[in-house]
Amino acid sequence: MARAGLTTERLVRAGAELADEVGFDQVTVSALARRFDVKVASLYSHLKSSQDLRTRIALLALEELADRAADALAGRAGRDALIAFADVYRDYAREHPGRYAAARLRLDPETAAASAGGRHAQMTRAILRGYDLTEPDRTHAVRLLGSVFHGYVSLELADGFSYSAPDPQETWAWILDRLDTMLRDWPPA
């Protein structure tokens, strides 16, 4: 019989907290069992495996991030929407580094299709409607934004900018301004 109070949702949330504390790669059913001071076997009525746990944490992170982005984008367009969207990703990664890493987990096609990942792409495309892009440039721009946001956040989380001036926030603002200018002025003359 499962220990009273343990549910799949509670275990996934605890796993997400653990990911933020120790890193997503360190999250296992065994580590979660230690957190709850239970035997590993008692968690298998809720989780199939450590991979199942990691997948569930990834789905939670994608949902949380999509909800935050949707809230931030409400009523915004163009440059304001671009900056709000970018800031949501950066802030989420800094607040929840383990969950942010989880959101990058490769999911099987069926799980990915049912996840909030599609909402992220839809929101990015919605932002780009504020710029005069047509296909295939719009798809290139979706990939560019994702690469820039993820690249910058990953370097920042690894303390890649902490040893030199200017302040990383100044660079972040500079990057977003340049992205907005590039997208507004597309195609180049």
PDB file of N, CA, C and O in Angstrom, residues 81-115:
ATOM      1  N   ALA A  81       6.229  42.790 -26.496  1.00  0.00           N
ATOM      2  CA  ALA A  81       5.960  41.357 -26.398  1.00  0.00           C
ATOM      3  C   ALA A  81       7.261  40.562 -26.457  1.00  0.00           C
ATOM      4  O   ALA A  81       7.445  39.602 -25.689  1.00  0.00           O
ATOM      5  N   LEU A  82       8.153  40.935 -27.344  1.00  0.00           N
ATOM      6  CA  LEU A  82       9.440  40.254 -27.468  1.00  0.00           C
ATOM      7  C   LEU A  82      10.200  40.301 -26.150  1.00  0.00           C
ATOM      8  O   LEU A  82      10.698  39.272 -25.665  1.00  0.00           O
ATOM      9  N   ILE A  83      10.278  41.473 -25.549  1.00  0.00           N
ATOM     10  CA  ILE A  83      11.022  41.634 -24.297  1.00  0.00           C
ATOM     11  C   ILE A  83      10.337  40.877 -23.159  1.00  0.00           C
ATOM     12  O   ILE A  83      10.999  40.194 -22.374  1.00  0.00           O
ATOM     13  N   ALA A  84       9.022  40.970 -23.076  1.00  0.00           N
ATOM     14  CA  ALA A  84       8.300  40.254 -22.012  1.00  0.00           C
ATOM     15  C   ALA A  84       8.513  38.747 -22.124  1.00  0.00           C
ATOM     16  O   ALA A  84       8.763  38.064 -21.126  1.00  0.00           O
ATOM     17  N   PHE A  85       8.430  38.238 -23.334  1.00  0.00           N
ATOM     18  CA  PHE A  85       8.613  36.803 -23.579  1.00  0.00           C
ATOM     19  C   PHE A  85      10.025  36.364 -23.200  1.00  0.00           C
ATOM     20  O   PHE A  85      10.206  35.372 -22.483  1.00  0.00           O
ATOM     21  N   ALA A  86      11.007  37.112 -23.644  1.00  0.00           N
ATOM     22  CA  ALA A  86      12.403  36.789 -23.338  1.00  0.00           C
ATOM     23  C   ALA A  86      12.656  36.835 -21.833  1.00  0.00           C
ATOM     24  O   ALA A  86      13.322  35.953 -21.274  1.00  0.00           O
ATOM     25  N   ASP A  87      12.117  37.850 -21.179  1.00  0.00           N
ATOM     26  CA  ASP A  87      12.324  37.986 -19.738  1.00  0.00           C
ATOM     27  C   ASP A  87      11.693  36.841 -18.957  1.00  0.00           C
ATOM     28  O   ASP A  87      12.236  36.404 -17.940  1.00  0.00           O
ATOM     29  N   VAL A  88      10.558  36.334 -19.431  1.00  0.00           N
ATOM     30  CA  VAL A  88       9.939  35.188 -18.765  1.00  0.00           C
ATOM     31  C   VAL A  88      10.886  33.996 -18.793  1.00  0.00           C
ATOM     32  O   VAL A  88      11.096  33.331 -17.770  1.00  0.00           O
ATOM     33  N   TYR A  89      11.481  33.719 -19.934  1.00  0.00           N
ATOM     34  CA  TYR A  89      12.398  32.586 -20.037  1.00  0.00           C
ATOM     35  C   TYR A  89      13.605  32.770 -19.129  1.00  0.00           C
ATOM     36  O   TYR A  89      14.004  31.868 -18.386  1.00  0.00           O
ATOM     37  N   ARG A  90      14.183  33.958 -19.177  1.00  0.00           N
ATOM     38  CA  ARG A  90      15.371  34.222 -18.361  1.00  0.00           C
ATOM     39  C   ARG A  90      15.038  34.141 -16.877  1.00  0.00           C
ATOM     40  O   ARG A  90      15.762  33.516 -16.098  1.00  0.00           O
ATOM     41  N   ASP A  91      13.955  34.779 -16.461  1.00  0.00           N
ATOM     42  CA  ASP A  91      13.579  34.767 -15.051  1.00  0.00           C
ATOM     43  C   ASP A  91      13.262  33.358 -14.559  1.00  0.00           C
ATOM     44  O   ASP A  91      13.667  32.960 -13.466  1.00  0.00           O
ATOM     45  N   TYR A  92      12.546  32.594 -15.376  1.00  0.00           N
ATOM     46  CA  TYR A  92      12.199  31.223 -14.991  1.00  0.00           C
ATOM     47  C   TYR A  92      13.469  30.387 -14.822  1.00  0.00           C
ATOM     48  O   TYR A  92      13.605  29.639 -13.847  1.00  0.00           O
ATOM     49  N   ALA A  93      14.392  30.530 -15.748  1.00  0.00           N
ATOM     50  CA  ALA A  93      15.639  29.760 -15.670  1.00  0.00           C
ATOM     51  C   ALA A  93      16.446  30.124 -14.427  1.00  0.00           C
ATOM     52  O   ALA A  93      17.047  29.255 -13.795  1.00  0.00           O
ATOM     53  N   ARG A  94      16.448  31.394 -14.076  1.00  0.00           N
ATOM     54  CA  ARG A  94      17.201  31.815 -12.895  1.00  0.00           C
ATOM     55  C   ARG A  94      16.502  31.388 -11.608  1.00  0.00           C
ATOM     56  O   ARG A  94      17.160  31.035 -10.638  1.00  0.00           O
ATOM     57  N   GLU A  95      15.177  31.401 -11.583  1.00  0.00           N
ATOM     58  CA  GLU A  95      14.425  30.979 -10.401  1.00  0.00           C
ATOM     59  C   GLU A  95      14.390  29.458 -10.258  1.00  0.00           C
ATOM     60  O   GLU A  95      14.374  28.942  -9.145  1.00  0.00           O
ATOM     61  N   HIS A  96      14.323  28.759 -11.386  1.00  0.00           N
ATOM     62  CA  HIS A  96      14.141  27.307 -11.391  1.00  0.00           C
ATOM     63  C   HIS A  96      15.123  26.648 -12.364  1.00  0.00           C
ATOM     64  O   HIS A  96      14.707  26.108 -13.392  1.00  0.00           O
ATOM     65  N   PRO A  97      16.412  26.654 -12.049  1.00  0.00           N
ATOM     66  CA  PRO A  97      17.384  26.112 -13.009  1.00  0.00           C
ATOM     67  C   PRO A  97      17.174  24.633 -13.345  1.00  0.00           C
ATOM     68  O   PRO A  97      17.365  24.224 -14.487  1.00  0.00           O
ATOM     69  N   GLY A  98      16.751  23.847 -12.368  1.00  0.00           N
ATOM     70  CA  GLY A  98      16.511  22.425 -12.627  1.00  0.00           C
ATOM     71  C   GLY A  98      15.297  22.203 -13.504  1.00  0.00           C
ATOM     72  O   GLY A  98      15.308  21.370 -14.416  1.00  0.00           O
ATOM     73  N   ARG A  99      14.251  22.954 -13.251  1.00  0.00           N
ATOM     74  CA  ARG A  99      13.048  22.844 -14.080  1.00  0.00           C
ATOM     75  C   ARG A  99      13.327  23.353 -15.483  1.00  0.00           C
ATOM     76  O   ARG A  99      12.822  22.792 -16.461  1.00  0.00           O
ATOM     77  N   TYR A 100      14.104  24.431 -15.579  1.00  0.00           N
ATOM     78  CA  TYR A 100      14.445  24.947 -16.907  1.00  0.00           C
ATOM     79  C   TYR A 100      15.194  23.872 -17.697  1.00  0.00           C
ATOM     80  O   TYR A 100      14.898  23.642 -18.868  1.00  0.00           O
ATOM     81  N   ALA A 101      16.138  23.196 -17.050  1.00  0.00           N
ATOM     82  CA  ALA A 101      16.850  22.094 -17.710  1.00  0.00           C
ATOM     83  C   ALA A 101      15.871  20.996 -18.101  1.00  0.00           C
ATOM     84  O   ALA A 101      15.980  20.412 -19.192  1.00  0.00           O
ATOM     85  N   ALA A 102      14.903  20.725 -17.251  1.00  0.00           N
ATOM     86  CA  ALA A 102      13.904  19.698 -17.551  1.00  0.00           C
ATOM     87  C   ALA A 102      13.099  20.059 -18.795  1.00  0.00           C
ATOM     88  O   ALA A 102      12.756  19.186 -19.602  1.00  0.00           O
ATOM     89  N   ALA A 103      12.794  21.327 -18.962  1.00  0.00           N
ATOM     90  CA  ALA A 103      12.014  21.774 -20.120  1.00  0.00           C
ATOM     91  C   ALA A 103      12.739  21.517 -21.433  1.00  0.00           C
ATOM     92  O   ALA A 103      12.120  21.532 -22.495  1.00  0.00           O
ATOM     93  N   ARG A 104      14.022  21.243 -21.373  1.00  0.00           N
ATOM     94  CA  ARG A 104      14.823  20.953 -22.559  1.00  0.00           C
ATOM     95  C   ARG A 104      14.923  19.453 -22.836  1.00  0.00           C
ATOM     96  O   ARG A 104      15.552  19.033 -23.794  1.00  0.00           O
ATOM     97  N   LEU A 105      14.314  18.638 -21.976  1.00  0.00           N
ATOM     98  CA  LEU A 105      14.368  17.183 -22.144  1.00  0.00           C
ATOM     99  C   LEU A 105      13.705  16.787 -23.458  1.00  0.00           C
ATOM    100  O   LEU A 105      12.609  17.251 -23.779  1.00  0.00           O
ATOM    101  N   ARG A 106      14.366  15.919 -24.189  1.00  0.00           N
ATOM    102  CA  ARG A 106      13.779  15.419 -25.433  1.00  0.00           C
ATOM    103  C   ARG A 106      12.660  14.446 -25.077  1.00  0.00           C
ATOM    104  O   ARG A 106      12.880  13.459 -24.368  1.00  0.00           O
ATOM    105  N   LEU A 107      11.485  14.737 -25.581  1.00  0.00           N
ATOM    106  CA  LEU A 107      10.317  13.900 -25.325  1.00  0.00           C
ATOM    107  C   LEU A 107       9.989  13.064 -26.548  1.00  0.00           C
ATOM    108  O   LEU A 107      10.282  13.480 -27.675  1.00  0.00           O
ATOM    109  N   ASP A 108       9.364  11.921 -26.330  1.00  0.00           N
ATOM    110  CA  ASP A 108       8.927  11.139 -27.477  1.00  0.00           C
ATOM    111  C   ASP A 108       7.856  11.949 -28.216  1.00  0.00           C
ATOM    112  O   ASP A 108       7.209  12.817 -27.629  1.00  0.00           O
ATOM    113  N   PRO A 109       7.680  11.701 -29.516  1.00  0.00           N
ATOM    114  CA  PRO A 109       6.767  12.532 -30.318  1.00  0.00           C
ATOM    115  C   PRO A 109       5.349  12.638 -29.756  1.00  0.00           C
ATOM    116  O   PRO A 109       4.755  13.717 -29.767  1.00  0.00           O
ATOM    117  N   GLU A 110       4.807  11.547 -29.258  1.00  0.00           N
ATOM    118  CA  GLU A 110       3.429  11.575 -28.732  1.00  0.00           C
ATOM    119  C   GLU A 110       3.338  12.444 -27.475  1.00  0.00           C
ATOM    120  O   GLU A 110       2.419  13.258 -27.330  1.00  0.00           O
ATOM    121  N   THR A 111       4.296  12.282 -26.572  1.00  0.00           N
ATOM    122  CA  THR A 111       4.312  13.082 -25.346  1.00  0.00           C
ATOM    123  C   THR A 111       4.541  14.552 -25.675  1.00  0.00           C
ATOM    124  O   THR A 111       3.886  15.432 -25.117  1.00  0.00           O
ATOM    125  N   ALA A 112       5.461  14.811 -26.588  1.00  0.00           N
ATOM    126  CA  ALA A 112       5.747  16.194 -26.990  1.00  0.00           C
ATOM    127  C   ALA A 112       4.511  16.859 -27.584  1.00  0.00           C
ATOM    128  O   ALA A 112       4.207  18.015 -27.280  1.00  0.00           O
ATOM    129  N   ALA A 113       3.784  16.129 -28.409  1.00  0.00           N
ATOM    130  CA  ALA A 113       2.587  16.690 -29.051  1.00  0.00           C
ATOM    131  C   ALA A 113       1.512  17.041 -28.032  1.00  0.00           C
ATOM    132  O   ALA A 113       0.755  17.997 -28.226  1.00  0.00           O
ATOM    133  N   ALA A 114       1.453  16.291 -26.943  1.00  0.00           N
ATOM    134  CA  ALA A 114       0.442  16.537 -25.917  1.00  0.00           C
ATOM    135  C   ALA A 114       0.916  17.527 -24.852  1.00  0.00           C
ATOM    136  O   ALA A 114       0.151  17.899 -23.972  1.00  0.00           O
ATOM    137  N   SER A 115       2.157  17.991 -24.950  1.00  0.00           N
ATOM    138  CA  SER A 115       2.729  18.872 -23.930  1.00  0.00           C
ATOM    139  C   SER A 115       2.440  20.344 -24.238  1.00  0.00           C
ATOM    140  O   SER A 115       1.882  20.679 -25.281  1.00  0.00           O
TER     141      SER A 115
END
